[in-house]
PDB file of C-alpha atoms and ligand atoms in Angstrom:
ATOM      1  CA  UNK L   1     110.263  13.011 105.745  1.00 54.00           C
ATOM      2  CA  UNK L   2     110.642  15.955 103.484  1.00 53.00           C
ATOM      3  CA  UNK L   3     109.060  19.028 105.135  1.00 52.00           C
ATOM      4  CA  UNK L   4     109.654  21.084 101.952  1.00 50.00           C
ATOM      5  CA  UNK L   5     107.156  19.088  99.980  1.00 51.00           C
ATOM      6  CA  UNK L   6     104.301  20.065 102.288  1.00 51.00           C
ATOM      7  CA  UNK L   7     104.929  23.682 101.312  1.00 54.00           C
ATOM      8  CA  UNK L   8     104.758  23.219  97.566  1.00 57.00           C
ATOM      9  CA  UNK L   9     101.143  24.279  97.332  1.00 63.00           C
ATOM     10  CA  UNK L  10     100.385  25.967 100.617  1.00 59.00           C
ATOM     11  CA  UNK L  11      97.168  27.562  99.336  1.00 75.00           C
ATOM     12  CA  UNK L  12      95.790  24.598  97.400  1.00 91.00           C
ATOM     13  CA  UNK L  13      92.269  23.559  98.327  1.00 96.00           C
ATOM     14  CA  UNK L  14      91.903  20.632 100.623  1.00 97.00           C
ATOM     15  CA  UNK L  15      90.918  17.353  98.960  1.00 98.00           C
ATOM     16  CA  UNK L  16      87.451  16.037  99.815  1.00 97.00           C
ATOM     17  CA  UNK L  17      87.359  13.137 102.292  1.00 97.00           C
ATOM     18  CA  UNK L  18      86.804  10.752  99.368  1.00 97.00           C
ATOM     19  CA  UNK L  19      89.673  12.177  97.250  1.00 98.00           C
ATOM     20  CA  UNK L  20      92.004  12.105 100.260  1.00 98.00           C
ATOM     21  CA  UNK L  21      91.136   8.488 101.054  1.00 98.00           C
ATOM     22  CA  UNK L  22      91.678   7.608  97.398  1.00 98.00           C
ATOM     23  CA  UNK L  23      95.109   9.203  97.474  1.00 98.00           C
ATOM     24  CA  UNK L  24      96.066   7.285 100.600  1.00 98.00           C
ATOM     25  CA  UNK L  25      94.873   4.049  99.037  1.00 98.00           C
ATOM     26  CA  UNK L  26      96.793   4.943  95.867  1.00 98.00           C
ATOM     27  CA  UNK L  27      99.961   4.640  97.878  1.00 98.00           C
ATOM     28  CA  UNK L  28      99.439   0.888  97.663  1.00 98.00           C
ATOM     29  CA  UNK L  29     101.409   0.888  94.414  1.00 98.00           C
ATOM     30  CA  UNK L  30     104.530   1.259  96.492  1.00 98.00           C
ATOM     31  CA  UNK L  31     103.707  -1.578  98.960  1.00 98.00           C
ATOM     32  CA  UNK L  32     106.283  -4.305  99.648  1.00 98.00           C
ATOM     33  CA  UNK L  33     103.956  -6.727  97.904  1.00 98.00           C
ATOM     34  CA  UNK L  34     105.844  -5.483  94.782  1.00 98.00           C
ATOM     35  CA  UNK L  35     109.328  -5.878  96.192  1.00 98.00           C
ATOM     36  CA  UNK L  36     111.343  -8.382  94.115  1.00 98.00           C
ATOM     37  CA  UNK L  37     112.015 -10.516  97.224  1.00 98.00           C
ATOM     38  CA  UNK L  38     108.317 -10.734  97.986  1.00 98.00           C
ATOM     39  CA  UNK L  39     107.511 -11.496  94.365  1.00 98.00           C
ATOM     40  CA  UNK L  40     109.999 -14.363  94.509  1.00 98.00           C
ATOM     41  CA  UNK L  41     108.554 -15.607  97.782  1.00 98.00           C
ATOM     42  CA  UNK L  42     105.116 -15.582  96.415  1.00 97.00           C
ATOM     43  CA  UNK L  43     106.101 -17.353  93.244  1.00 97.00           C
ATOM     44  CA  UNK L  44     107.667 -20.238  95.097  1.00 98.00           C
ATOM     45  CA  UNK L  45     111.195 -19.223  94.136  1.00 98.00           C
ATOM     46  CA  UNK L  46     112.745 -19.032  97.598  1.00 98.00           C
ATOM     47  CA  UNK L  47     115.010 -21.661  99.064  1.00 98.00           C
ATOM     48  CA  UNK L  48     114.041 -22.853 102.573  1.00 98.00           C
ATOM     49  CA  UNK L  49     117.005 -20.902 104.016  1.00 98.00           C
ATOM     50  CA  UNK L  50     115.790 -17.679 102.401  1.00 98.00           C
ATOM     51  CA  UNK L  51     112.260 -18.193 103.687  1.00 98.00           C
ATOM     52  CA  UNK L  52     113.628 -18.874 107.122  1.00 98.00           C
ATOM     53  CA  UNK L  53     115.629 -15.675 106.863  1.00 98.00           C
ATOM     54  CA  UNK L  54     112.509 -13.698 106.130  1.00 98.00           C
ATOM     55  CA  UNK L  55     110.543 -15.275 108.962  1.00 98.00           C
ATOM     56  CA  UNK L  56     113.371 -14.683 111.528  1.00 98.00           C
ATOM     57  CA  UNK L  57     113.815 -11.078 110.491  1.00 98.00           C
ATOM     58  CA  UNK L  58     110.101 -10.247 110.294  1.00 98.00           C
ATOM     59  CA  UNK L  59     109.821 -11.524 113.806  1.00 98.00           C
ATOM     60  CA  UNK L  60     111.589  -8.357 114.962  1.00 98.00           C
ATOM     61  CA  UNK L  61     108.753  -6.321 113.366  1.00 98.00           C
ATOM     62  CA  UNK L  62     106.126  -8.542 115.033  1.00 98.00           C
ATOM     63  CA  UNK L  63     107.495  -8.234 118.535  1.00 98.00           C
ATOM     64  CA  UNK L  64     107.835  -4.404 118.149  1.00 98.00           C
ATOM     65  CA  UNK L  65     104.269  -3.760 117.080  1.00 98.00           C
ATOM     66  CA  UNK L  66     102.909  -3.857 120.622  1.00 98.00           C
ATOM     67  CA  UNK L  67     105.615  -1.412 121.668  1.00 98.00           C
ATOM     68  CA  UNK L  68     104.600   0.867 118.770  1.00 98.00           C
ATOM     69  CA  UNK L  69     100.872   0.546 119.721  1.00 98.00           C
ATOM     70  CA  UNK L  70     101.728   1.098 123.412  1.00 98.00           C
ATOM     71  CA  UNK L  71     103.487   4.332 122.418  1.00 98.00           C
ATOM     72  CA  UNK L  72     100.374   5.569 120.553  1.00 98.00           C
ATOM     73  CA  UNK L  73      98.242   4.800 123.608  1.00 98.00           C
ATOM     74  CA  UNK L  74     100.711   6.606 125.908  1.00 98.00           C
ATOM     75  CA  UNK L  75     100.523   9.745 123.706  1.00 98.00           C
ATOM     76  CA  UNK L  76      96.762   9.697 123.325  1.00 98.00           C
ATOM     77  CA  UNK L  77      94.527  11.654 125.724  1.00 98.00           C
ATOM     78  CA  UNK L  78      91.303  10.418 124.107  1.00 97.00           C
ATOM     79  CA  UNK L  79      89.695   7.589 126.054  1.00 98.00           C
ATOM     80  CA  UNK L  80      87.490   6.394 123.088  1.00 97.00           C
ATOM     81  CA  UNK L  81      90.566   5.932 120.881  1.00 97.00           C
ATOM     82  CA  UNK L  82      92.499   4.175 123.605  1.00 98.00           C
ATOM     83  CA  UNK L  83      89.627   1.739 124.170  1.00 97.00           C
ATOM     84  CA  UNK L  84      89.859   0.712 120.494  1.00 97.00           C
ATOM     85  CA  UNK L  85      93.627   0.911 120.156  1.00 97.00           C
ATOM     86  CA  UNK L  86      94.338  -1.398 123.111  1.00 97.00           C
ATOM     87  CA  UNK L  87      92.791  -4.250 121.113  1.00 97.00           C
ATOM     88  CA  UNK L  88      95.876  -4.158 118.872  1.00 97.00           C
ATOM     89  CA  UNK L  89      98.141  -4.827 121.820  1.00 97.00           C
ATOM     90  CA  UNK L  90      95.988  -7.747 122.817  1.00 97.00           C
ATOM     91  CA  UNK L  91      95.889  -9.098 119.267  1.00 97.00           C
ATOM     92  CA  UNK L  92      99.628  -9.461 119.233  1.00 97.00           C
ATOM     93  CA  UNK L  93     100.435 -10.262 122.882  1.00 98.00           C
ATOM     94  CA  UNK L  94      97.318 -12.346 123.502  1.00 97.00           C
ATOM     95  CA  UNK L  95      95.119 -12.444 126.580  1.00 97.00           C
ATOM     96  CA  UNK L  96      93.809 -15.262 128.783  1.00 96.00           C
ATOM     97  CA  UNK L  97      93.663 -18.328 126.618  1.00 94.00           C
ATOM     98  CA  UNK L  98      94.154 -16.438 123.363  1.00 95.00           C
ATOM     99  CA  UNK L  99      97.889 -16.820 122.756  1.00 96.00           C
ATOM    100  CA  UNK L 100      98.119 -13.921 120.262  1.00 96.00           C
ATOM    101  CA  UNK L 101      99.907 -13.022 117.019  1.00 97.00           C
ATOM    102  CA  UNK L 102     103.469 -13.144 118.326  1.00 98.00           C
ATOM    103  CA  UNK L 103     102.924 -16.738 119.430  1.00 98.00           C
ATOM    104  CA  UNK L 104     101.335 -17.474 116.057  1.00 98.00           C
ATOM    105  CA  UNK L 105     104.422 -16.102 114.410  1.00 98.00           C
ATOM    106  CA  UNK L 106     106.552 -18.362 116.578  1.00 98.00           C
ATOM    107  CA  UNK L 107     104.552 -21.260 115.267  1.00 98.00           C
ATOM    108  CA  UNK L 108     105.160 -20.100 111.740  1.00 98.00           C
ATOM    109  CA  UNK L 109     108.883 -20.078 112.666  1.00 98.00           C
ATOM    110  CA  UNK L 110     108.659 -23.696 113.807  1.00 98.00           C
ATOM    111  CA  UNK L 111     106.759 -24.645 110.691  1.00 98.00           C
ATOM    112  CA  UNK L 112     109.527 -23.369 108.492  1.00 98.00           C
ATOM    113  CA  UNK L 113     112.211 -24.974 110.676  1.00 98.00           C
ATOM    114  CA  UNK L 114     113.348 -22.298 113.104  1.00 98.00           C
ATOM    115  CA  UNK L 115     113.437 -23.668 116.679  1.00 98.00           C
ATOM    116  CA  UNK L 116     111.602 -21.332 119.083  1.00 97.00           C
ATOM    117  CA  UNK L 117     114.699 -20.277 121.103  1.00 98.00           C
ATOM    118  CA  UNK L 118     116.580 -19.507 117.909  1.00 98.00           C
ATOM    119  CA  UNK L 119     113.772 -17.169 116.719  1.00 98.00           C
ATOM    120  CA  UNK L 120     113.480 -15.472 120.109  1.00 98.00           C
ATOM    121  CA  UNK L 121     117.235 -15.062 120.361  1.00 98.00           C
ATOM    122  CA  UNK L 122     116.976 -12.478 117.467  1.00 98.00           C
ATOM    123  CA  UNK L 123     120.395 -13.571 116.328  1.00 98.00           C
ATOM    124  CA  UNK L 124     119.317 -13.671 112.658  1.00 98.00           C
ATOM    125  CA  UNK L 125     117.981 -10.127 112.689  1.00 98.00           C
ATOM    126  CA  UNK L 126     120.210  -7.998 110.365  1.00 98.00           C
ATOM    127  CA  UNK L 127     121.210  -4.441 111.272  1.00 98.00           C
ATOM    128  CA  UNK L 128     119.090  -2.669 108.611  1.00 98.00           C
ATOM    129  CA  UNK L 129     115.951  -4.550 109.628  1.00 98.00           C
ATOM    130  CA  UNK L 130     116.551  -3.493 113.221  1.00 98.00           C
ATOM    131  CA  UNK L 131     117.118   0.083 112.076  1.00 98.00           C
ATOM    132  CA  UNK L 132     113.947   0.154 109.958  1.00 98.00           C
ATOM    133  CA  UNK L 133     111.699  -1.314 112.718  1.00 98.00           C
ATOM    134  CA  UNK L 134     113.277   0.915 115.414  1.00 98.00           C
ATOM    135  CA  UNK L 135     112.561   3.935 113.127  1.00 98.00           C
ATOM    136  CA  UNK L 136     108.861   2.981 113.070  1.00 98.00           C
ATOM    137  CA  UNK L 137     108.652   2.595 116.821  1.00 98.00           C
ATOM    138  CA  UNK L 138     110.488   5.826 117.428  1.00 98.00           C
ATOM    139  CA  UNK L 139     108.254   7.632 115.036  1.00 98.00           C
ATOM    140  CA  UNK L 140     105.286   6.477 117.051  1.00 98.00           C
ATOM    141  CA  UNK L 141     106.923   7.581 120.278  1.00 98.00           C
ATOM    142  CA  UNK L 142     107.885  11.008 119.074  1.00 98.00           C
ATOM    143  CA  UNK L 143     105.003  12.083 116.840  1.00 98.00           C
ATOM    144  CA  UNK L 144     101.489  13.332 117.639  1.00 98.00           C
ATOM    145  CA  UNK L 145      99.373  10.193 118.104  1.00 98.00           C
ATOM    146  CA  UNK L 146      97.268  10.903 115.010  1.00 98.00           C
ATOM    147  CA  UNK L 147     100.397  10.890 112.863  1.00 98.00           C
ATOM    148  CA  UNK L 148     101.407   7.565 114.353  1.00 98.00           C
ATOM    149  CA  UNK L 149      97.911   6.218 113.586  1.00 98.00           C
ATOM    150  CA  UNK L 150      98.328   7.423 110.003  1.00 98.00           C
ATOM    151  CA  UNK L 151     101.636   5.535 109.742  1.00 98.00           C
ATOM    152  CA  UNK L 152      99.762   2.251 110.520  1.00 98.00           C
ATOM    153  CA  UNK L 153      97.702   2.555 107.370  1.00 98.00           C
ATOM    154  CA  UNK L 154      99.940   0.323 105.294  1.00 98.00           C
ATOM    155  CA  UNK L 155      97.567  -2.236 106.896  1.00 97.00           C
ATOM    156  CA  UNK L 156      95.137  -1.196 104.114  1.00 97.00           C
ATOM    157  CA  UNK L 157      97.258  -3.244 101.790  1.00 98.00           C
ATOM    158  CA  UNK L 158      98.080  -6.132 104.129  1.00 97.00           C
ATOM    159  CA  UNK L 159      94.990  -8.392 103.649  1.00 96.00           C
ATOM    160  CA  UNK L 160      95.939  -8.926 100.012  1.00 97.00           C
ATOM    161  CA  UNK L 161      99.515  -9.989 100.898  1.00 98.00           C
ATOM    162  CA  UNK L 162      98.289 -12.361 103.584  1.00 97.00           C
ATOM    163  CA  UNK L 163      95.722 -13.888 101.163  1.00 97.00           C
ATOM    164  CA  UNK L 164      98.421 -14.361  98.556  1.00 97.00           C
ATOM    165  CA  UNK L 165     100.552 -16.287 101.004  1.00 97.00           C
ATOM    166  CA  UNK L 166      97.638 -18.473 102.017  1.00 97.00           C
ATOM    167  CA  UNK L 167      96.838 -19.194  98.390  1.00 97.00           C
ATOM    168  CA  UNK L 168     100.373 -19.795  97.150  1.00 97.00           C
ATOM    169  CA  UNK L 169     102.538 -21.149  99.926  1.00 97.00           C
ATOM    170  CA  UNK L 170     100.840 -24.585 100.230  1.00 97.00           C
ATOM    171  CA  UNK L 171     101.352 -25.297  96.569  1.00 97.00           C
ATOM    172  CA  UNK L 172     104.912 -23.926  96.304  1.00 98.00           C
ATOM    173  CA  UNK L 173     106.269 -24.837  99.723  1.00 98.00           C
ATOM    174  CA  UNK L 174     104.714 -28.223 100.553  1.00 97.00           C
ATOM    175  CA  UNK L 175     107.392 -28.806 103.199  1.00 97.00           C
ATOM    176  CA  UNK L 176     105.729 -26.202 105.438  1.00 97.00           C
ATOM    177  CA  UNK L 177     103.048 -27.496 107.698  1.00 95.00           C
ATOM    178  CA  UNK L 178      99.901 -25.463 106.659  1.00 94.00           C
ATOM    179  CA  UNK L 179      99.018 -25.106 110.374  1.00 94.00           C
ATOM    180  CA  UNK L 180     101.965 -22.670 110.470  1.00 96.00           C
ATOM    181  CA  UNK L 181     100.114 -20.277 108.227  1.00 98.00           C
ATOM    182  CA  UNK L 182      97.454 -19.519 110.831  1.00 97.00           C
ATOM    183  CA  UNK L 183      98.995 -16.109 111.559  1.00 97.00           C
ATOM    184  CA  UNK L 184      98.219 -14.867 107.997  1.00 97.00           C
ATOM    185  CA  UNK L 185      94.623 -16.141 108.240  1.00 96.00           C
ATOM    186  CA  UNK L 186      94.065 -14.465 111.557  1.00 95.00           C
ATOM    187  CA  UNK L 187      95.332 -11.107 110.355  1.00 94.00           C
ATOM    188  CA  UNK L 188      92.847 -10.588 107.512  1.00 95.00           C
ATOM    189  CA  UNK L 189      89.776  -9.599 109.545  1.00 93.00           C
ATOM    190  CA  UNK L 190      91.886  -7.852 112.201  1.00 93.00           C
ATOM    191  CA  UNK L 191      93.617  -5.707 109.622  1.00 92.00           C
ATOM    192  CA  UNK L 192      90.279  -4.729 108.104  1.00 93.00           C
ATOM    193  CA  UNK L 193      88.960  -3.675 111.568  1.00 93.00           C
ATOM    194  CA  UNK L 194      92.196  -1.734 112.279  1.00 94.00           C
ATOM    195  CA  UNK L 195      92.057   0.048 108.966  1.00 96.00           C
ATOM    196  CA  UNK L 196      88.519   1.220 109.463  1.00 96.00           C
ATOM    197  CA  UNK L 197      89.435   2.906 112.698  1.00 97.00           C
ATOM    198  CA  UNK L 198      92.892   4.151 111.504  1.00 98.00           C
ATOM    199  CA  UNK L 199      91.300   5.716 108.440  1.00 98.00           C
ATOM    200  CA  UNK L 200      88.564   7.422 110.463  1.00 97.00           C
ATOM    201  CA  UNK L 201      91.201   9.083 112.713  1.00 98.00           C
ATOM    202  CA  UNK L 202      93.381  10.097 109.709  1.00 98.00           C
ATOM    203  CA  UNK L 203      90.508  11.524 107.625  1.00 98.00           C
ATOM    204  CA  UNK L 204      89.293  13.475 110.628  1.00 97.00           C
ATOM    205  CA  UNK L 205      92.651  14.916 111.747  1.00 98.00           C
ATOM    206  CA  UNK L 206      94.430  15.845 108.488  1.00 98.00           C
ATOM    207  CA  UNK L 207      91.985  18.283 106.912  1.00 93.00           C
ATOM    208  CA  UNK L 208      93.923  21.141 105.310  1.00 97.00           C
ATOM    209  CA  UNK L 209      95.665  20.403 102.058  1.00 97.00           C
ATOM    210  CA  UNK L 210      99.098  20.813 103.696  1.00 97.00           C
ATOM    211  CA  UNK L 211      98.154  18.319 106.434  1.00 97.00           C
ATOM    212  CA  UNK L 212      96.755  15.901 103.829  1.00 98.00           C
ATOM    213  CA  UNK L 213     100.006  16.040 101.916  1.00 98.00           C
ATOM    214  CA  UNK L 214     101.870  15.382 105.172  1.00 98.00           C
ATOM    215  CA  UNK L 215      99.687  12.296 105.728  1.00 98.00           C
ATOM    216  CA  UNK L 216     100.799  10.974 102.383  1.00 98.00           C
ATOM    217  CA  UNK L 217     104.424  11.599 103.329  1.00 98.00           C
ATOM    218  CA  UNK L 218     103.907   9.742 106.607  1.00 98.00           C
ATOM    219  CA  UNK L 219     102.436   6.780 104.815  1.00 98.00           C
ATOM    220  CA  UNK L 220     105.349   6.848 102.397  1.00 98.00           C
ATOM    221  CA  UNK L 221     107.697   6.773 105.363  1.00 98.00           C
ATOM    222  CA  UNK L 222     106.035   3.616 106.561  1.00 98.00           C
ATOM    223  CA  UNK L 223     106.050   2.090 103.060  1.00 98.00           C
ATOM    224  CA  UNK L 224     109.808   2.815 103.086  1.00 98.00           C
ATOM    225  CA  UNK L 225     110.227   1.014 106.443  1.00 98.00           C
ATOM    226  CA  UNK L 226     108.667  -2.129 104.981  1.00 98.00           C
ATOM    227  CA  UNK L 227     110.560  -1.788 101.648  1.00 98.00           C
ATOM    228  CA  UNK L 228     113.918  -1.271 103.479  1.00 98.00           C
ATOM    229  CA  UNK L 229     113.297  -4.406 105.517  1.00 98.00           C
ATOM    230  CA  UNK L 230     112.820  -6.409 102.292  1.00 98.00           C
ATOM    231  CA  UNK L 231     115.978  -4.858 100.796  1.00 98.00           C
ATOM    232  CA  UNK L 232     117.984  -5.880 103.852  1.00 98.00           C
ATOM    233  CA  UNK L 233     116.540  -9.426 103.920  1.00 98.00           C
ATOM    234  CA  UNK L 234     117.131  -9.859 100.179  1.00 98.00           C
ATOM    235  CA  UNK L 235     120.738  -8.851 100.639  1.00 98.00           C
ATOM    236  CA  UNK L 236     121.303 -11.105 103.613  1.00 98.00           C
ATOM    237  CA  UNK L 237     119.858 -14.214 101.893  1.00 98.00           C
ATOM    238  CA  UNK L 238     120.943 -14.007  98.246  1.00 96.00           C
TER     239      UNK L 238
HETATM  240  O1  PQQ U   1     102.876  -9.328 106.383  1.00 97.05           O
HETATM  241  C1  PQQ U   1     102.847  -8.182 106.060  1.00 97.05           C
HETATM  242  O2  PQQ U   1     103.174  -7.863 104.933  1.00 97.05           O
HETATM  243  C2  PQQ U   1     102.345  -7.187 106.989  1.00 97.05           C
HETATM  244  C3  PQQ U   1     102.398  -5.828 106.704  1.00 97.05           C
HETATM  245  C4  PQQ U   1     101.962  -4.914 107.706  1.00 97.05           C
HETATM  246  C5  PQQ U   1     101.999  -3.527 107.345  1.00 97.05           C
HETATM  247  O3  PQQ U   1     101.623  -3.248 106.172  1.00 97.05           O
HETATM  248  O4  PQQ U   1     102.382  -2.685 108.086  1.00 97.05           O
HETATM  249  C6  PQQ U   1     101.512  -5.444 108.936  1.00 97.05           C
HETATM  250  C7  PQQ U   1     101.440  -6.851 109.079  1.00 97.05           C
HETATM  251  N1  PQQ U   1     101.860  -7.695 108.126  1.00 97.05           N
HETATM  252  C8  PQQ U   1     100.918  -7.443 110.290  1.00 97.05           C
HETATM  253  O5  PQQ U   1     100.867  -8.726 110.331  1.00 97.05           O
HETATM  254  C9  PQQ U   1     100.542  -6.646 111.336  1.00 97.05           C
HETATM  255  O6  PQQ U   1     100.109  -7.125 112.380  1.00 97.05           O
HETATM  256  C10 PQQ U   1     100.672  -5.275 111.228  1.00 97.05           C
HETATM  257  C11 PQQ U   1     100.479  -4.255 112.152  1.00 97.05           C
HETATM  258  C12 PQQ U   1     100.846  -3.105 111.520  1.00 97.05           C
HETATM  259  C13 PQQ U   1     100.909  -1.764 112.026  1.00 97.05           C
HETATM  260  O7  PQQ U   1     101.550  -0.902 111.370  1.00 97.05           O
HETATM  261  O8  PQQ U   1     100.346  -1.471 113.119  1.00 97.05           O
HETATM  262  N2  PQQ U   1     101.232  -3.391 110.253  1.00 97.05           N
HETATM  263  C14 PQQ U   1     101.151  -4.675 110.078  1.00 97.05           C
END
């Protein structure tokens, strides 16, 4: 992240809460929903092998999200925040008879034709995807917990991408068992809940103009993580 940018207007007035939120939401124009590979995926233009490549590589993101959220909890001294944040770990890892999001992603893998042990072996994960995901986890480990919370805010834009898949995959990819799409359905309400909390923390913590500009840079960093993953996947499955 470019520290120089935060000093461009050191004395500028802080944005109001509403203006700051609008600027965070405005970052959606650089979401990976607009990446050419995602556009192709959503338009039914991917071959089965390309779709399998995406699912196998995105699995590395899925399995690292609980590590990322664990890092945020480890760095957070505030009990109220931890009580809420721990739900994210449970969402992905599951608890009791709820098998969780990682298991749901494994079922998506099976629905597109990737045997479970092949998915879990991570042998399809390409180096740049590993780098991008690891950068996200490391950012959460090494930054103040409020900054790591801010970096999760790409989830503001995720319900739309999940809804698009639910609407378009069954018509374009009729060879995929629709049961396999359960992960996307499950994430819509969870993402909305997560964003409400993540936004609250972010709007409270970043209150000077310089801090607000930094928050936008953090969100851009996370957008770049997602975009880089798509670049790497597109290159690996031409
Ligand atoms: O399918 C997607 O495009 C997409 C994007 C994102 C995101 O924007 O970070 C997440 C998810 N899915 C997702 O399923 C998920 O659980 C999730 C957690 C987080 C996060 O940063 O904590 N992002 C995302």
